[in-house]
CSV table of C-alpha atoms in Angstrom, one decimal:
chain,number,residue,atom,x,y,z
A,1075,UNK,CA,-20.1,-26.1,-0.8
A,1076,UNK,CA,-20.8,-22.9,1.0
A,1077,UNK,CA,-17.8,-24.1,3.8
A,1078,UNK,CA,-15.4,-24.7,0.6
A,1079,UNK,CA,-16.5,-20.9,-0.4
A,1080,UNK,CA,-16.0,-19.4,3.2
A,1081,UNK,CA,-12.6,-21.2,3.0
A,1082,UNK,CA,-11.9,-20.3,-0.1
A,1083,UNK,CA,-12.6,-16.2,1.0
A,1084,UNK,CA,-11.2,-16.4,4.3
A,1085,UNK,CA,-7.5,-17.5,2.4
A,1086,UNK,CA,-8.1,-15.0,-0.1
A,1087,UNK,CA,-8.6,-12.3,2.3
A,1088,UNK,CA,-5.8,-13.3,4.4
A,1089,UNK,CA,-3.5,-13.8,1.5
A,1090,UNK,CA,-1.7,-10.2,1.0
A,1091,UNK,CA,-1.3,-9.7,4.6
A,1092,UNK,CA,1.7,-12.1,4.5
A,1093,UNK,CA,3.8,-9.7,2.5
A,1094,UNK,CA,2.7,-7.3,4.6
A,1095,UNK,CA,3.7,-8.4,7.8
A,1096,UNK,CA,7.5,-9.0,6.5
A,1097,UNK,CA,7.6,-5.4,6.1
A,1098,UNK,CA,5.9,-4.4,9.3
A,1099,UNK,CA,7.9,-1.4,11.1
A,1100,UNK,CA,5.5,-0.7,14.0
A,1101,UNK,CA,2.0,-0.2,14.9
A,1102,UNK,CA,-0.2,1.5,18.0
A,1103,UNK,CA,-3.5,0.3,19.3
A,1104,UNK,CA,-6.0,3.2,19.1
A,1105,UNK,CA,-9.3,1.3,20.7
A,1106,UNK,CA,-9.4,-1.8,22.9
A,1107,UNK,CA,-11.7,-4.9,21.8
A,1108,UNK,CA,-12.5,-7.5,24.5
A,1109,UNK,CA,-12.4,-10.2,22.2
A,1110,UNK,CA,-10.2,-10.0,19.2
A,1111,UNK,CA,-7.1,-7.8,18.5
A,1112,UNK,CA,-7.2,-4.1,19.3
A,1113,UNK,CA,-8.1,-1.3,16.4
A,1114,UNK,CA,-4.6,-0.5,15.2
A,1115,UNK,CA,-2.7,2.0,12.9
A,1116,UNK,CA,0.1,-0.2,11.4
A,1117,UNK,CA,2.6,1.6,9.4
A,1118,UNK,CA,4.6,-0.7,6.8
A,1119,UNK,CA,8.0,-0.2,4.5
A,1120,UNK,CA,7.6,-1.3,0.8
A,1121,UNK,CA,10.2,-0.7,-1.7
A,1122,UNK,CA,10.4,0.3,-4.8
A,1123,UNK,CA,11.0,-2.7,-6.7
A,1124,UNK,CA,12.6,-0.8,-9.7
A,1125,UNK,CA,13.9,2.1,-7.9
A,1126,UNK,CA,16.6,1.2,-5.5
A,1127,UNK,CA,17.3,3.3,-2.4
A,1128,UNK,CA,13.8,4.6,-2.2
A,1129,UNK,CA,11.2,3.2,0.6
A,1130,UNK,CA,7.8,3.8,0.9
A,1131,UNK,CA,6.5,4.2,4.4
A,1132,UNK,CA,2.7,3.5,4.4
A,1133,UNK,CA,0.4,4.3,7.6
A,1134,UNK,CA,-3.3,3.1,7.7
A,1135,UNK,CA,-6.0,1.7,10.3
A,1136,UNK,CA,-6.3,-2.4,10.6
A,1137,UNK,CA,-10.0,-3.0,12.1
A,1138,UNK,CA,-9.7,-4.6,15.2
A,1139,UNK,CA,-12.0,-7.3,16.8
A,1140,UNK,CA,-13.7,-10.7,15.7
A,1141,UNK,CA,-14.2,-10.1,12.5
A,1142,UNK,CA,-10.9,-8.1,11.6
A,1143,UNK,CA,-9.6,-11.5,13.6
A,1144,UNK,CA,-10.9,-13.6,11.2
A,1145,UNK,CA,-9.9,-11.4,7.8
A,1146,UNK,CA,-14.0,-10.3,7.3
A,1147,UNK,CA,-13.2,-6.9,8.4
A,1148,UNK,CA,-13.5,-3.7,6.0
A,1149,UNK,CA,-10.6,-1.4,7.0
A,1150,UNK,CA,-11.0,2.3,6.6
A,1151,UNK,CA,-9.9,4.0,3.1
A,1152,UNK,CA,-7.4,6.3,4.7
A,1153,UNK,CA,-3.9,6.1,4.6
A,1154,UNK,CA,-0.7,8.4,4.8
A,1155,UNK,CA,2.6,7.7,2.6
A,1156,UNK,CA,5.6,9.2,3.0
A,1157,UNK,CA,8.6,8.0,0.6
A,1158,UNK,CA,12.1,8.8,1.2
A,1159,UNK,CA,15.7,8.2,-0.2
A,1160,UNK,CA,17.1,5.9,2.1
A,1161,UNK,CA,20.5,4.5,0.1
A,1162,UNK,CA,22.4,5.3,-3.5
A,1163,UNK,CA,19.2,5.8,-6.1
A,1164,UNK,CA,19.7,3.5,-8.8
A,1165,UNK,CA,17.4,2.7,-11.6
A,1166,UNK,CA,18.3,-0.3,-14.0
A,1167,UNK,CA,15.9,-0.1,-16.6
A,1168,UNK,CA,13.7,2.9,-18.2
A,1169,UNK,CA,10.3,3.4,-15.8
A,1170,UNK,CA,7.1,4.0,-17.2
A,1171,UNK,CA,5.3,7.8,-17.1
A,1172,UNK,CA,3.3,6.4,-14.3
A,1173,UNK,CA,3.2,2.7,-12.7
A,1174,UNK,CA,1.2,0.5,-9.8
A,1175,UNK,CA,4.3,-0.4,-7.5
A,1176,UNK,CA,2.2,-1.9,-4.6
A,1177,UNK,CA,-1.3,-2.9,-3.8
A,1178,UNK,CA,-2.7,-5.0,-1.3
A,1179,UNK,CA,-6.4,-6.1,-0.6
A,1180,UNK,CA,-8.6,-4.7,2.0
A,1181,UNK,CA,-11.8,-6.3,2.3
A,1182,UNK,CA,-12.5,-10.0,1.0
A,1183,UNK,CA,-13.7,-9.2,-2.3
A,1184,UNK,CA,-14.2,-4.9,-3.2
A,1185,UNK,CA,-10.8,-3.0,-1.6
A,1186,UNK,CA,-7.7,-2.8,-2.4
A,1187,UNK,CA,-4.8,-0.6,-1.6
A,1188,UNK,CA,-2.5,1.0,-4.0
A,1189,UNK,CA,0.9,2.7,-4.2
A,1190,UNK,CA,1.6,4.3,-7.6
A,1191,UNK,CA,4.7,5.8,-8.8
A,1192,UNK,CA,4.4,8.9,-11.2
A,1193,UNK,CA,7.8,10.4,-13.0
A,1194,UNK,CA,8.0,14.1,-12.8
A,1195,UNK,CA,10.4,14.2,-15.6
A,1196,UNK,CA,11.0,18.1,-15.7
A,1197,UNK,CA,12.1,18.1,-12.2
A,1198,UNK,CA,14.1,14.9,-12.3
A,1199,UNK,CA,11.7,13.9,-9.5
A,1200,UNK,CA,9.7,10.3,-8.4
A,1201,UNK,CA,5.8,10.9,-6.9
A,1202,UNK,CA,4.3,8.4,-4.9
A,1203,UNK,CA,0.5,8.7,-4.6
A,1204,UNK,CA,-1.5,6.0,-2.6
A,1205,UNK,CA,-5.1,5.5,-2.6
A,1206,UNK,CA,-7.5,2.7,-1.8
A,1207,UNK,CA,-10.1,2.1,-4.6
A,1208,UNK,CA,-13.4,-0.3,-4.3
A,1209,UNK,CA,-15.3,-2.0,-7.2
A,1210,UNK,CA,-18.2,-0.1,-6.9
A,1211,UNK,CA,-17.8,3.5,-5.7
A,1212,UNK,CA,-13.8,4.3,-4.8
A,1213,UNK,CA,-12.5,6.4,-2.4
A,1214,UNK,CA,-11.2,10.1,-3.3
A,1215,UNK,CA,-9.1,9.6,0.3
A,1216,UNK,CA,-5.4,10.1,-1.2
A,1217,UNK,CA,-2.1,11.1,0.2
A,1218,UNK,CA,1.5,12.2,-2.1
A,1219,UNK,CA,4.8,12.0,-1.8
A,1220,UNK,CA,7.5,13.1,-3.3
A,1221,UNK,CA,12.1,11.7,-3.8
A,1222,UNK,CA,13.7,14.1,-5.6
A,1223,UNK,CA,16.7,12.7,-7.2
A,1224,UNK,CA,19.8,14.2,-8.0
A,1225,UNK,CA,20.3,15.6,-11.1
A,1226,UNK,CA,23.6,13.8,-12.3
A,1227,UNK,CA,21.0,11.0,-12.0
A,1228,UNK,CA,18.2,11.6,-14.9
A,1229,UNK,CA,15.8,9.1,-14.3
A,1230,UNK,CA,15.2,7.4,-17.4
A,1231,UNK,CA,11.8,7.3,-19.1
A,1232,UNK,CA,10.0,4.5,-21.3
């Protein structure tokens, strides 16, 4: 029972890094490990599934070693985002006041992290906010962005 369990974790765990990795634009080692992979900042590209023409570029630290080998690793609560316009903005259907567009777990069972979208309606402008949250106590480590969109394209509201 306790080898279904482990299983059972280690697939959860390991789960939202496969989306992940499809969207992985680079990453640097920052400490060696002798057995395992190296500490690493990865830095991925999400986008906006209702906004298209706007990418989300997310930086944060992957834990290195046998445990962050095996998906039992914590990673750190910090991360940096920076969102930019990177085609024609085009939004099909009216977006909520605020709105979860990405999150992915970091730990097996307490982290996760998350990208939320925020409409700033008065200056025709899209704020992306990321922050990693935990079950128990979150984590005020946060970082903002900001798209500004053209003004001969009002971004429509819910």
């Amino acid at each position: 029972m306790r080898a279904a369990l482990l299983l059972y974790l280690l697939v959860a765990a390991t789960a939202g890094l496969a989306h992940a990795e499809n969207n992985k634009v680079g990453e640097v080692s920052t400490a060696f490990k002798l057995i395992g992979p190296d500490h690493k900042v990865v830095v991925d590209a999400y986008d906006d599934p209702k906004v298209s023409g706007v990418t989300c570029y997310v930086s944060r630290a992957r834990t290195g070693g046998l445990s962050g080998a095996v998906g039992l690793a914590e990673d750190k609560a910090e991360a940096s985002i920076a969102c930019r316009q990177v085609g024609p903005i085009a939004i099909a259907n009216p977006l909520p006041q605020q709105e979860e567009v990405y999150s992915e777990r970091q730990s097996i069972l307490f982290k996760r992290l998350r990208v939320v979208r925020m409409v700033d309606a008065k200056r025709n402008t899209l704020v992306y906010l990321t922050y990693s949250d935990k079950l128990i106590d979150g984590s005020p480590t946060n970082a903002v962005t900001a798209v500004p969109v053209d003004r001969g394209t009002p971004i429509p509201l819910r």
